[in-house]
PDB file of C-alpha atoms in Angstrom:
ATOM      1  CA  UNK A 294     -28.715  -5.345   6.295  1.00 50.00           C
ATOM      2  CA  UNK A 295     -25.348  -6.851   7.173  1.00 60.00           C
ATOM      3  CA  UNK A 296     -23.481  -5.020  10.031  1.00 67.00           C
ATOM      4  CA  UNK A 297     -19.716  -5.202  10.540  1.00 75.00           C
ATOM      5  CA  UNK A 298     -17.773  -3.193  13.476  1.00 84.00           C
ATOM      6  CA  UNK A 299     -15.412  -0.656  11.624  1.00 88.00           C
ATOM      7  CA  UNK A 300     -13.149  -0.521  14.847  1.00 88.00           C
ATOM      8  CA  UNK A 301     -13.142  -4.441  15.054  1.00 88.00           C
ATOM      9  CA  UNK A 302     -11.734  -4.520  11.109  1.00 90.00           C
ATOM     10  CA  UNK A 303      -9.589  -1.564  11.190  1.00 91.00           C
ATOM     11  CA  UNK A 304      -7.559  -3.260  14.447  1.00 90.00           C
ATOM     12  CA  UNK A 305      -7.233  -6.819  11.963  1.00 91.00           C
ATOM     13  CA  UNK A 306      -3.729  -5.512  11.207  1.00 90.00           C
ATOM     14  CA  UNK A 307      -2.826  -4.908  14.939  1.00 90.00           C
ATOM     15  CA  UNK A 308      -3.920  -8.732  15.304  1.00 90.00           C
ATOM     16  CA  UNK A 309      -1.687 -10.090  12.471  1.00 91.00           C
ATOM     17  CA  UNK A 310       0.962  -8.550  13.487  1.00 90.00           C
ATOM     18  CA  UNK A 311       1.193  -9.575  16.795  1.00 90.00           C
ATOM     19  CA  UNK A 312       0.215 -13.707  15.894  1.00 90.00           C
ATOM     20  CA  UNK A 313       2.552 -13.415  13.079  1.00 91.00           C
ATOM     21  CA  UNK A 314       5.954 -11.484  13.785  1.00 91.00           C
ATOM     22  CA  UNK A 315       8.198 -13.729  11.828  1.00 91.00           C
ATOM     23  CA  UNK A 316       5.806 -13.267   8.882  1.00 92.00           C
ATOM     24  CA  UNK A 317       5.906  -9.855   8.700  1.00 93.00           C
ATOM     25  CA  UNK A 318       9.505 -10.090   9.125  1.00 91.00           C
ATOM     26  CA  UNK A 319       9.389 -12.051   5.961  1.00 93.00           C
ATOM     27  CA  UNK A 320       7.004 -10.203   4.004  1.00 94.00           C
ATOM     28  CA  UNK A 321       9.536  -6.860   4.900  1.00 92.00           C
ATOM     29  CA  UNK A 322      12.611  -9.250   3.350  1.00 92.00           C
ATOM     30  CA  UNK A 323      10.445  -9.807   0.329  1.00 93.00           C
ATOM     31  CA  UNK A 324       9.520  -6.785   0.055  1.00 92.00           C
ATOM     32  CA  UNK A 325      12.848  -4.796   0.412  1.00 91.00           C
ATOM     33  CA  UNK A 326      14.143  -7.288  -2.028  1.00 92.00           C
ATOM     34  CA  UNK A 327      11.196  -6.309  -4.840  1.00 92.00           C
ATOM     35  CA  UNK A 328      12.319  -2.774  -4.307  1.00 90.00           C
ATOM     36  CA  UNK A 329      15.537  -3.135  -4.908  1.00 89.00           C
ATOM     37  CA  UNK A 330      15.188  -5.070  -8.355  1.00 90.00           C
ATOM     38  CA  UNK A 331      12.175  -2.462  -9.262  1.00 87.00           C
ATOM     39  CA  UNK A 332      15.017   0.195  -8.904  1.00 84.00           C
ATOM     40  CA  UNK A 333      17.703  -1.491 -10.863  1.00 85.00           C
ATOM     41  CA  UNK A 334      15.488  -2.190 -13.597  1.00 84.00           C
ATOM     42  CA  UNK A 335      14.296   1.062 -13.448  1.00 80.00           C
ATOM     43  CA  UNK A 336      17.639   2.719 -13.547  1.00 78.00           C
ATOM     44  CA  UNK A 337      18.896   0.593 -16.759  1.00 79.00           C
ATOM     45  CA  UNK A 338      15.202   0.781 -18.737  1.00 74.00           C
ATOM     46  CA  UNK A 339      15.734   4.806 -18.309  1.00 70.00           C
ATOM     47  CA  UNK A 340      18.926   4.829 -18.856  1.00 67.00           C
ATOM     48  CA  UNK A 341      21.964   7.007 -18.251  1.00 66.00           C
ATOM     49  CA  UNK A 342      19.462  10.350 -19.300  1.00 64.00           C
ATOM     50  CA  UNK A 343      17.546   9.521 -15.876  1.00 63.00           C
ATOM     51  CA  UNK A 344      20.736   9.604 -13.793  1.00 62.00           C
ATOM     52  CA  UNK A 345      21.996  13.201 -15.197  1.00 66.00           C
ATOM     53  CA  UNK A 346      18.370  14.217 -14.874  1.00 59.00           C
ATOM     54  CA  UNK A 347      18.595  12.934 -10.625  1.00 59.00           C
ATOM     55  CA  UNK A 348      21.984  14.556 -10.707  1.00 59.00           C
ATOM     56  CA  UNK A 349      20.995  17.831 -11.953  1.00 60.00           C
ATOM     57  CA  UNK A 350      18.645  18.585  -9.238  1.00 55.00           C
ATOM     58  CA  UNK A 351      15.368  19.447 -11.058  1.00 51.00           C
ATOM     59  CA  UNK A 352      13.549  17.035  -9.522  1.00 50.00           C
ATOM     60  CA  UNK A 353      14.193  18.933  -6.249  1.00 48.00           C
ATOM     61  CA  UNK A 354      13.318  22.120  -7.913  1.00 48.00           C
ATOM     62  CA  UNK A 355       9.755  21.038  -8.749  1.00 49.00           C
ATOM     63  CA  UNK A 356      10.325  21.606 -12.242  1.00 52.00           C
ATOM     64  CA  UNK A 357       7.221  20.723 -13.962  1.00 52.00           C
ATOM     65  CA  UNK A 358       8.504  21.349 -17.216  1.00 55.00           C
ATOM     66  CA  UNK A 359      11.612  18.470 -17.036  1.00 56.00           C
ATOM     67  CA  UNK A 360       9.245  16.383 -15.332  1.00 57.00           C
ATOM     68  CA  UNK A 361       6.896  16.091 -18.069  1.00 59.00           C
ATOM     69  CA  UNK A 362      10.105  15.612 -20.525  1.00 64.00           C
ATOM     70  CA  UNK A 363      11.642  13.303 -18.864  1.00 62.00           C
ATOM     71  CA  UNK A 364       8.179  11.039 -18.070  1.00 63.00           C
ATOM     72  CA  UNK A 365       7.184  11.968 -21.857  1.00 66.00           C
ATOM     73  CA  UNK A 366      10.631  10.634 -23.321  1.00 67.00           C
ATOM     74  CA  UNK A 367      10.499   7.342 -21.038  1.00 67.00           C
ATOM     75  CA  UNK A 368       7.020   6.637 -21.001  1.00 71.00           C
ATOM     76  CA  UNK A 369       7.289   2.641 -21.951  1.00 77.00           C
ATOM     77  CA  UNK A 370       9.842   2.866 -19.209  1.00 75.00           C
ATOM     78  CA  UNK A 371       7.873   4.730 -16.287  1.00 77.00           C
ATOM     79  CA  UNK A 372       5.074   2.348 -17.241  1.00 81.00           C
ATOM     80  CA  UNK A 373       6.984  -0.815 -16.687  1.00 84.00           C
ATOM     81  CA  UNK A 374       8.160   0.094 -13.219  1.00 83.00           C
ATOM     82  CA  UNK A 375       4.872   0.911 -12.619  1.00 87.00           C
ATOM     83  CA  UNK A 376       3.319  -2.077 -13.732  1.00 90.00           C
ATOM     84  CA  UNK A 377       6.216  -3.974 -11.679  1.00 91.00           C
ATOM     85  CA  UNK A 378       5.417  -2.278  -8.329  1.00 91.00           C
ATOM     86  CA  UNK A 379       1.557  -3.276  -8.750  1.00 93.00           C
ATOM     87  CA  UNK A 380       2.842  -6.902  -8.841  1.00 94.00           C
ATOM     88  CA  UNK A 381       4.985  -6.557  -6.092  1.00 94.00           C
ATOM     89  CA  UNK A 382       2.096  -4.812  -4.405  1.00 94.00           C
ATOM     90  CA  UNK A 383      -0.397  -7.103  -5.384  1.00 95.00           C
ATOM     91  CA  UNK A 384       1.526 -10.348  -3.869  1.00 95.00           C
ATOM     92  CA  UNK A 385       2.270  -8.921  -0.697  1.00 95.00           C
ATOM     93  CA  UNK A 386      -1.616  -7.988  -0.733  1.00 95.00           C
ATOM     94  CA  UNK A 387      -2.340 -11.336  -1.686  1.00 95.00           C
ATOM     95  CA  UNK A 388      -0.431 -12.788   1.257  1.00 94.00           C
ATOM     96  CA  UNK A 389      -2.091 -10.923   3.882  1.00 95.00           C
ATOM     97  CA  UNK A 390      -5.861 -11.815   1.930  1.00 95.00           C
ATOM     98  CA  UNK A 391      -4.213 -15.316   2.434  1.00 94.00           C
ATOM     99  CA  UNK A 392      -3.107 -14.781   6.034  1.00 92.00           C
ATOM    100  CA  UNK A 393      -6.895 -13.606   6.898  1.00 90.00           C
ATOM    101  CA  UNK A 394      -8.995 -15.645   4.816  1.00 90.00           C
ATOM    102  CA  UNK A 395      -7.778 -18.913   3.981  1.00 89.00           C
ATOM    103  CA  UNK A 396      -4.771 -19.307   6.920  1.00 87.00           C
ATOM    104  CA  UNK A 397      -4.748 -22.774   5.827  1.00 86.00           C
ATOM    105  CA  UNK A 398      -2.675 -22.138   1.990  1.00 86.00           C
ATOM    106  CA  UNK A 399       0.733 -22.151   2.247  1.00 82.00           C
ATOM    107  CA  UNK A 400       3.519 -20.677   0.858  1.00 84.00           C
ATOM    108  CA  UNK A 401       6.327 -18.927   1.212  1.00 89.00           C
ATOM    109  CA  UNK A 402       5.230 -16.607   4.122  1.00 88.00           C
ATOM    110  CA  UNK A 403       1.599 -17.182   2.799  1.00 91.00           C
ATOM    111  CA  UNK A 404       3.180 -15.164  -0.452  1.00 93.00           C
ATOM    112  CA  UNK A 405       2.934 -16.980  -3.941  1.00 92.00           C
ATOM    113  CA  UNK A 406       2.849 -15.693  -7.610  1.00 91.00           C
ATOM    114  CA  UNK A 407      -0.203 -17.745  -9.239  1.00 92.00           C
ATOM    115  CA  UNK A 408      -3.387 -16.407 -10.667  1.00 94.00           C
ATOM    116  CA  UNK A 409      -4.940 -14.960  -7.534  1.00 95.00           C
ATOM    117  CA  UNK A 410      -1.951 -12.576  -7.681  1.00 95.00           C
ATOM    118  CA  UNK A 411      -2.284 -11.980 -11.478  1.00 96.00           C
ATOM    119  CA  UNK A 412      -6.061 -11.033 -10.517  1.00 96.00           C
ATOM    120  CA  UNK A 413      -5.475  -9.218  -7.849  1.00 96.00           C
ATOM    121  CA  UNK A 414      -2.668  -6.799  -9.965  1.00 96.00           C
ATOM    122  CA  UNK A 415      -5.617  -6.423 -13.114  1.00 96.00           C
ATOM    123  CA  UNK A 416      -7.820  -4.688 -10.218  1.00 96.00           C
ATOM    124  CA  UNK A 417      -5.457  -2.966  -8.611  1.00 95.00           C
ATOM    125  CA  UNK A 418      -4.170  -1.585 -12.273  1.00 94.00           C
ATOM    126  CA  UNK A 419      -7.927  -0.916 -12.714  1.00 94.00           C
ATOM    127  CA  UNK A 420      -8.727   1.308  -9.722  1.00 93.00           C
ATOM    128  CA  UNK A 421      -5.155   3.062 -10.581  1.00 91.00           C
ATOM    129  CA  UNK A 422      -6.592   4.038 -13.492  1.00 89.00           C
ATOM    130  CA  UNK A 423      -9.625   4.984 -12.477  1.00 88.00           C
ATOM    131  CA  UNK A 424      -8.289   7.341  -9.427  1.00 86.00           C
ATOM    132  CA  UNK A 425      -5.729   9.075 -11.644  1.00 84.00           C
ATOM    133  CA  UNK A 426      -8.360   9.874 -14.592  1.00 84.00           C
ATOM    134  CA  UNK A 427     -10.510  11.222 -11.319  1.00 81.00           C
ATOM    135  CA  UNK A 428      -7.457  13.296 -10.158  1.00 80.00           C
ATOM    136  CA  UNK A 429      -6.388  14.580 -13.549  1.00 80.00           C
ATOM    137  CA  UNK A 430     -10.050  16.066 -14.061  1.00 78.00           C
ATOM    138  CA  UNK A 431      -9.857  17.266 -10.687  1.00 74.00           C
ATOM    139  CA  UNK A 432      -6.277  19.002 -11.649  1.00 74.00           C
ATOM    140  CA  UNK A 433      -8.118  20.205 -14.524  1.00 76.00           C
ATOM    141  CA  UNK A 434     -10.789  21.968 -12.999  1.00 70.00           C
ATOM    142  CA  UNK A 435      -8.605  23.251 -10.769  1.00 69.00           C
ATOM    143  CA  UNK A 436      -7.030  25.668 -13.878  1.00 73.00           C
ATOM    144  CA  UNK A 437      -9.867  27.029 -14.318  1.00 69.00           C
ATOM    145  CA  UNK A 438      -9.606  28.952 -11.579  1.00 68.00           C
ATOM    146  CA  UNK A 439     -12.859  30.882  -9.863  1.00 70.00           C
ATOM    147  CA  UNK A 440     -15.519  29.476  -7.659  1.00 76.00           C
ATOM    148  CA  UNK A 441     -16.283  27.299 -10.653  1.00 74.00           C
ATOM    149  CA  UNK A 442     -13.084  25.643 -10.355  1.00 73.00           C
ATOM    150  CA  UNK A 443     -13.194  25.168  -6.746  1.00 77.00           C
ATOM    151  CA  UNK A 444     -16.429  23.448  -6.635  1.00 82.00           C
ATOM    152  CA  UNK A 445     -15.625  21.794  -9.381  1.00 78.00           C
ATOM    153  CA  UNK A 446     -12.623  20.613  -7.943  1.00 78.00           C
ATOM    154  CA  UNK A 447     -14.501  19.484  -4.683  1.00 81.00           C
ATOM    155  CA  UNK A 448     -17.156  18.109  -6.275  1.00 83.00           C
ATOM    156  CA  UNK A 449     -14.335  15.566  -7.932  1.00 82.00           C
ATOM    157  CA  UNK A 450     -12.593  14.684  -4.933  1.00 84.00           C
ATOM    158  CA  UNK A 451     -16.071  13.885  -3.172  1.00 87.00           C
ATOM    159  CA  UNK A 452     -16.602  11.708  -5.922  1.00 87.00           C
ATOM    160  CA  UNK A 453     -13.377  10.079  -5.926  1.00 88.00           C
ATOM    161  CA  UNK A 454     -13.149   9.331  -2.360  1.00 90.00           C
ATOM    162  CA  UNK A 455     -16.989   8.096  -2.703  1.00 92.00           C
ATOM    163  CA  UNK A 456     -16.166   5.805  -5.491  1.00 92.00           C
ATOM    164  CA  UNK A 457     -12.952   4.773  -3.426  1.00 91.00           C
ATOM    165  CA  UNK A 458     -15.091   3.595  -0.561  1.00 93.00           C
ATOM    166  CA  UNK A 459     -17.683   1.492  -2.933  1.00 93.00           C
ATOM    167  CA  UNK A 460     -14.816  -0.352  -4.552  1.00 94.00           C
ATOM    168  CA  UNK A 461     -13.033  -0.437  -1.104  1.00 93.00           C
ATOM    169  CA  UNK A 462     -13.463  -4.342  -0.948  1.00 95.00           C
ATOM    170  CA  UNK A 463     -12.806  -5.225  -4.768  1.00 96.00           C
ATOM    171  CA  UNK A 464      -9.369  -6.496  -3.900  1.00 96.00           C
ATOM    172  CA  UNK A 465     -10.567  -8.945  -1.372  1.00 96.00           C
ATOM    173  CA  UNK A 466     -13.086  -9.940  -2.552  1.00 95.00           C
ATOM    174  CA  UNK A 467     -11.486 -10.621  -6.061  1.00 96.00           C
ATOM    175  CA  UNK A 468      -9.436 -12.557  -3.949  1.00 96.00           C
ATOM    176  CA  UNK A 469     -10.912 -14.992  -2.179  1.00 93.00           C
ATOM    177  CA  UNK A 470     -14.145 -15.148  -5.134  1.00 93.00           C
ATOM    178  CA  UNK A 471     -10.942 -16.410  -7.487  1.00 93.00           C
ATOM    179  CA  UNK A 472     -12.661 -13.834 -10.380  1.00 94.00           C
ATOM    180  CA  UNK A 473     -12.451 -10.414 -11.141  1.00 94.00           C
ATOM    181  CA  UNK A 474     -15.265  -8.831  -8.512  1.00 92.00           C
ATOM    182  CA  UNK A 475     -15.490  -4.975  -8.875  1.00 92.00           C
ATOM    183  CA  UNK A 476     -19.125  -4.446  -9.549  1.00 92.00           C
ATOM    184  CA  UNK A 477     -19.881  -7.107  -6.882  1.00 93.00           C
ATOM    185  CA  UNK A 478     -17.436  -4.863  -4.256  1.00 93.00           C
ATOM    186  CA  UNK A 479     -20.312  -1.870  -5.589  1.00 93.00           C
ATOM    187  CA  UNK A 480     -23.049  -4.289  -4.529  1.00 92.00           C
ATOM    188  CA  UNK A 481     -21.634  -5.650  -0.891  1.00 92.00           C
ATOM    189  CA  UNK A 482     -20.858  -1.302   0.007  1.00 92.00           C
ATOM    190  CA  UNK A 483     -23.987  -0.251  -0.799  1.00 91.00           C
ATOM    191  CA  UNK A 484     -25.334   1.038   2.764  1.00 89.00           C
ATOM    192  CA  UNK A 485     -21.828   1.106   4.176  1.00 91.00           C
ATOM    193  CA  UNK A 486     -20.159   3.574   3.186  1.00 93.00           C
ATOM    194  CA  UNK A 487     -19.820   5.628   6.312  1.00 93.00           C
ATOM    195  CA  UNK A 488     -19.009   2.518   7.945  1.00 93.00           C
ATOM    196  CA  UNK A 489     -15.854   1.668   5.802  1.00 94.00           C
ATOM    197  CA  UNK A 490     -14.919   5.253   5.450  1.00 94.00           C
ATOM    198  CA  UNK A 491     -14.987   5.079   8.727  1.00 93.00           C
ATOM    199  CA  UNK A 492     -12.809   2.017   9.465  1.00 94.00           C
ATOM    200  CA  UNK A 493     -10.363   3.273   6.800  1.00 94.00           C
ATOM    201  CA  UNK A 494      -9.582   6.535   8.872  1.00 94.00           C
ATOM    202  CA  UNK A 495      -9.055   4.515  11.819  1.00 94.00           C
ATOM    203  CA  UNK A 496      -6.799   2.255  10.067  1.00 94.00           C
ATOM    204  CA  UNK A 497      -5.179   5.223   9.234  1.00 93.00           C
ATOM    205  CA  UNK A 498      -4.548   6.343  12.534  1.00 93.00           C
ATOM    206  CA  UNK A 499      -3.171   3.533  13.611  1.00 92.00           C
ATOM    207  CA  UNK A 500      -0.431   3.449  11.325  1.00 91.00           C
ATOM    208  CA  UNK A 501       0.453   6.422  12.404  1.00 92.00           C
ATOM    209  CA  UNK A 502      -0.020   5.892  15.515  1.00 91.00           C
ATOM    210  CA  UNK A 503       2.755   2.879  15.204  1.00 89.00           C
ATOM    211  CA  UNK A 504       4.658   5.154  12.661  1.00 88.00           C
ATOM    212  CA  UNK A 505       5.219   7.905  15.403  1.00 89.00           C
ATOM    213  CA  UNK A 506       6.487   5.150  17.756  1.00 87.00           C
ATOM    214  CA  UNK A 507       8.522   3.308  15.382  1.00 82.00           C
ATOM    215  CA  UNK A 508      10.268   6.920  14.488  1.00 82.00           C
ATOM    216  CA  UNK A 509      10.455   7.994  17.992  1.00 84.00           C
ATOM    217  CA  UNK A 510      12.290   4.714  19.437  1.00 79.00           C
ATOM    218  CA  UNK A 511      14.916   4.943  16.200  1.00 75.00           C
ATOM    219  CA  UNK A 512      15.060   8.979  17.484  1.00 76.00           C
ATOM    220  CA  UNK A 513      15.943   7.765  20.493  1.00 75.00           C
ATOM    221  CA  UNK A 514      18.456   5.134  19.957  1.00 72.00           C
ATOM    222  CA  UNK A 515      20.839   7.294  17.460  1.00 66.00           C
ATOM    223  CA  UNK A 516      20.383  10.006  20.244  1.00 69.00           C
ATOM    224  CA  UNK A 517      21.500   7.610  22.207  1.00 64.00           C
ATOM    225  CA  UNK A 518      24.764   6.648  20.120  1.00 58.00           C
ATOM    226  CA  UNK A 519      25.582  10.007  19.769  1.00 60.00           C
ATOM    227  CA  UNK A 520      23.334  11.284  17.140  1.00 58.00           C
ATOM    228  CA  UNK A 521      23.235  10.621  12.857  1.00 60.00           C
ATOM    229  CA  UNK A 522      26.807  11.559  12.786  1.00 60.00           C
ATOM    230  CA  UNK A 523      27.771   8.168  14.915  1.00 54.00           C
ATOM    231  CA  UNK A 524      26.034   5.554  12.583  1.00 55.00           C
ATOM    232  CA  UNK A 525      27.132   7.632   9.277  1.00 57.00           C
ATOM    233  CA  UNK A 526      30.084   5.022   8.746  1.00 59.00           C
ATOM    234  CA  UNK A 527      29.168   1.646   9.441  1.00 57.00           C
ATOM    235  CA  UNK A 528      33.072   0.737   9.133  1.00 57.00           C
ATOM    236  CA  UNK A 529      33.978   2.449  12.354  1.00 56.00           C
ATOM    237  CA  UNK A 530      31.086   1.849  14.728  1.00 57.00           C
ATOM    238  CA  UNK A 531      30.907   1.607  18.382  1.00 58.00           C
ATOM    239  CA  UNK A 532      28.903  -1.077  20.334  1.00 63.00           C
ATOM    240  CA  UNK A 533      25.993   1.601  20.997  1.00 62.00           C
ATOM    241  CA  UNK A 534      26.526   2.882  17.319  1.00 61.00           C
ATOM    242  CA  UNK A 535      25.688  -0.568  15.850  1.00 65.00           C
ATOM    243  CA  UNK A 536      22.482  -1.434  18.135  1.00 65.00           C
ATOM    244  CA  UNK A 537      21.303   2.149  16.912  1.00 65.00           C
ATOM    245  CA  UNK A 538      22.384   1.195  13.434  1.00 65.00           C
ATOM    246  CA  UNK A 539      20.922  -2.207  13.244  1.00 68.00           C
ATOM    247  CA  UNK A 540      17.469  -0.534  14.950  1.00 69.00           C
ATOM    248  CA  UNK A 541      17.209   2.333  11.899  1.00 72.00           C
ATOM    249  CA  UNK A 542      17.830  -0.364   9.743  1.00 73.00           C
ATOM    250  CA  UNK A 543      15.293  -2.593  11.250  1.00 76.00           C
ATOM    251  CA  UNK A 544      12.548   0.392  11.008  1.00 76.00           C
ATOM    252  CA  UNK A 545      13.095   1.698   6.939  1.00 79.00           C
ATOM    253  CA  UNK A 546      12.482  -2.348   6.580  1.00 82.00           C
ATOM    254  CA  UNK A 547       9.364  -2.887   8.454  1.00 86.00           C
ATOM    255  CA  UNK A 548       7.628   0.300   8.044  1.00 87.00           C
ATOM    256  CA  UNK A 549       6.580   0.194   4.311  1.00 89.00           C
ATOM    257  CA  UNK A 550       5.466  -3.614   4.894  1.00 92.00           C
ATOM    258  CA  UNK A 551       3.843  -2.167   8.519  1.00 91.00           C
ATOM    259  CA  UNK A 552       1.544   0.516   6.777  1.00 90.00           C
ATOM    260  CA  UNK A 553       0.546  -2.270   3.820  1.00 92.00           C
ATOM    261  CA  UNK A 554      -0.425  -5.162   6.466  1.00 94.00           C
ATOM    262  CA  UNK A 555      -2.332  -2.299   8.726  1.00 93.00           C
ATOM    263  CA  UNK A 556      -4.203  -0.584   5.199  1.00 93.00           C
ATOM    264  CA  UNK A 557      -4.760  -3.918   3.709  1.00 94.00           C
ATOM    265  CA  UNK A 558      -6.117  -6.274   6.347  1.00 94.00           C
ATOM    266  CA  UNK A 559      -8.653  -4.597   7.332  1.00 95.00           C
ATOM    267  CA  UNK A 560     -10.435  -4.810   3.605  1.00 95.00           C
ATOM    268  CA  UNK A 561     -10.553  -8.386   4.370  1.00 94.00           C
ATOM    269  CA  UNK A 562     -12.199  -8.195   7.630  1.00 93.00           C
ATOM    270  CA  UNK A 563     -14.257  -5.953   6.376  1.00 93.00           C
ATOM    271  CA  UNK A 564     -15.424  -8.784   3.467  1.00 94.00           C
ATOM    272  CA  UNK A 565     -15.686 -11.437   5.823  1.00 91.00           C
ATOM    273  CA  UNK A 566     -18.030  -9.349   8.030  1.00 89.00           C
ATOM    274  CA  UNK A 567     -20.268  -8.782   5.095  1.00 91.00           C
ATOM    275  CA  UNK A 568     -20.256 -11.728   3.608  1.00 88.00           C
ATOM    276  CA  UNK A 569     -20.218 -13.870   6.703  1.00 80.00           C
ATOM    277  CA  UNK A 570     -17.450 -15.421   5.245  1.00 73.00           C
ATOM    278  CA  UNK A 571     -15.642 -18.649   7.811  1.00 71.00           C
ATOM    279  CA  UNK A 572     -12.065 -17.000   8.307  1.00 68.00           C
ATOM    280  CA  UNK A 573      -9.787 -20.388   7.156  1.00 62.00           C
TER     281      UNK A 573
END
């Protein structure tokens, strides 16, 4: 049976980042830029009822009620952001696939929009469907109330996170197989799973590991400037102000794109381990 290290593949996004700062740099541009457009599509497709719904505080409430009206009125709309953040999701994911097993294809940053991407969003829009039907039986049970309910409810999220793990490497592997692979990903796990469950909670902890620094050195610097207060107009900033300013800024971009890279990467050295794929 093929062996892989879980600590070697979890540390993969540790190793792209450092070899490739200016790419990450990009791939936080790129995606900032996605986010944006996802939200101004998403506030004209729902319209002016979705602002006086934000407005009137509900959604802070936890109001399950307008929730369920509002998502139930703008369905078509809810699923077209949705759909639009798998694509964003599912290029960035393609670039790093790109970064870690063919190095050698080019692009902007790696990142292109071709049919590896258009792949690579079908699976990912797969496995979203499959882990919310797992979650909404597992929110079903859970009504039921009783020790019925609870092991029910435990028995489903064992499940899930067991199926998780087996189709852990469909995304790679659909990826650099150019075809739709996530029975094969079922095949390569079998015999691994405590191995990539493994590397997947170290991954984990490293992101938060670089999370907690990231958070603590932005702490720092607006402590520094004379707290949130200081950088709260950016039209009347002192020297210290800005640099604390410019480093918050710096951290909301490369975070998101920090915990994608450090999730992500490691599912392809994870494949290449298997497979004994050549990396390039």
């Amino acid at each position: 049976m093929t062996k892989f290290s879980p600590s070697e593949s979890a540390l993969e996004g540790f190793r792209i980042t450092r070899e490739r700062p200016g790419t990450i740099l990009a791939w936080s541009l790129v995606y900032f830029l996605g986010i944006m457009v996802i939200a101004v599509i998403m506030v004209v497709a729902l319209g002016p009822d979705f602002i006086t719904f934000l407005k009137s505080g509900n959604q802070g409430a936890g109001d399950a009620a307008a929730y369920g009206a509002m998502f139930k009125q703008h369905l078509p709309a809810f699923l077209l952001v949705m759909v639009m953040a798998v694509v964003l999701t599912s290029i960035l994911m393609g670039g790093i696939y790109r970064l870690a097993l063919r190095p050698s294809e080019k692009g902007f940053a790696h990142l292109r929009l071709g049919p590896d991407e258009l792949r690579l969003t079908l699976v990912n829009l797969i496995l979203f469907s499959l882990g919310l039907a797992f979650l909404l039986v597992g929110l079903t049970a859970a009504t039921v109330g009783g020790p019925l309910g609870i092991l029910v409810s435990l028995g489903v999220t064992g499940g899930m996170i067991w199926a998780g793990v087996r189709l852990l490497l469909a995304t790679p592997m659909t990826f650099a197989e150019h075809r739709i692979a996530i029975t094969d990903s079922w095949r390569l796990t079998k015999g691994h799973f405590w191995s990539l469950f493994g590397m997947t909670i170290l991954a984990i902890i490293f992101y938060v590991m670089v999370w907690l620094l990231f958070s603590i050195i932005s702490a720092a610097t607006v402590a520094l400037a004379g707290g949130n207060e200081a950088i709260a107009n950016p039209g009347n900033l002192a020297p210290l102000a800005i640099v604390a300013f410019i480093a918050t800024l710096m951290v909301q971009l490369l975070l998101p794109i920090l915990q994608v890279v450090m999730i992500y990467s490691p599912l392809a050295e994870a494949y290449r381990e298997l497979t004994g794929a050549p990396r390039g």
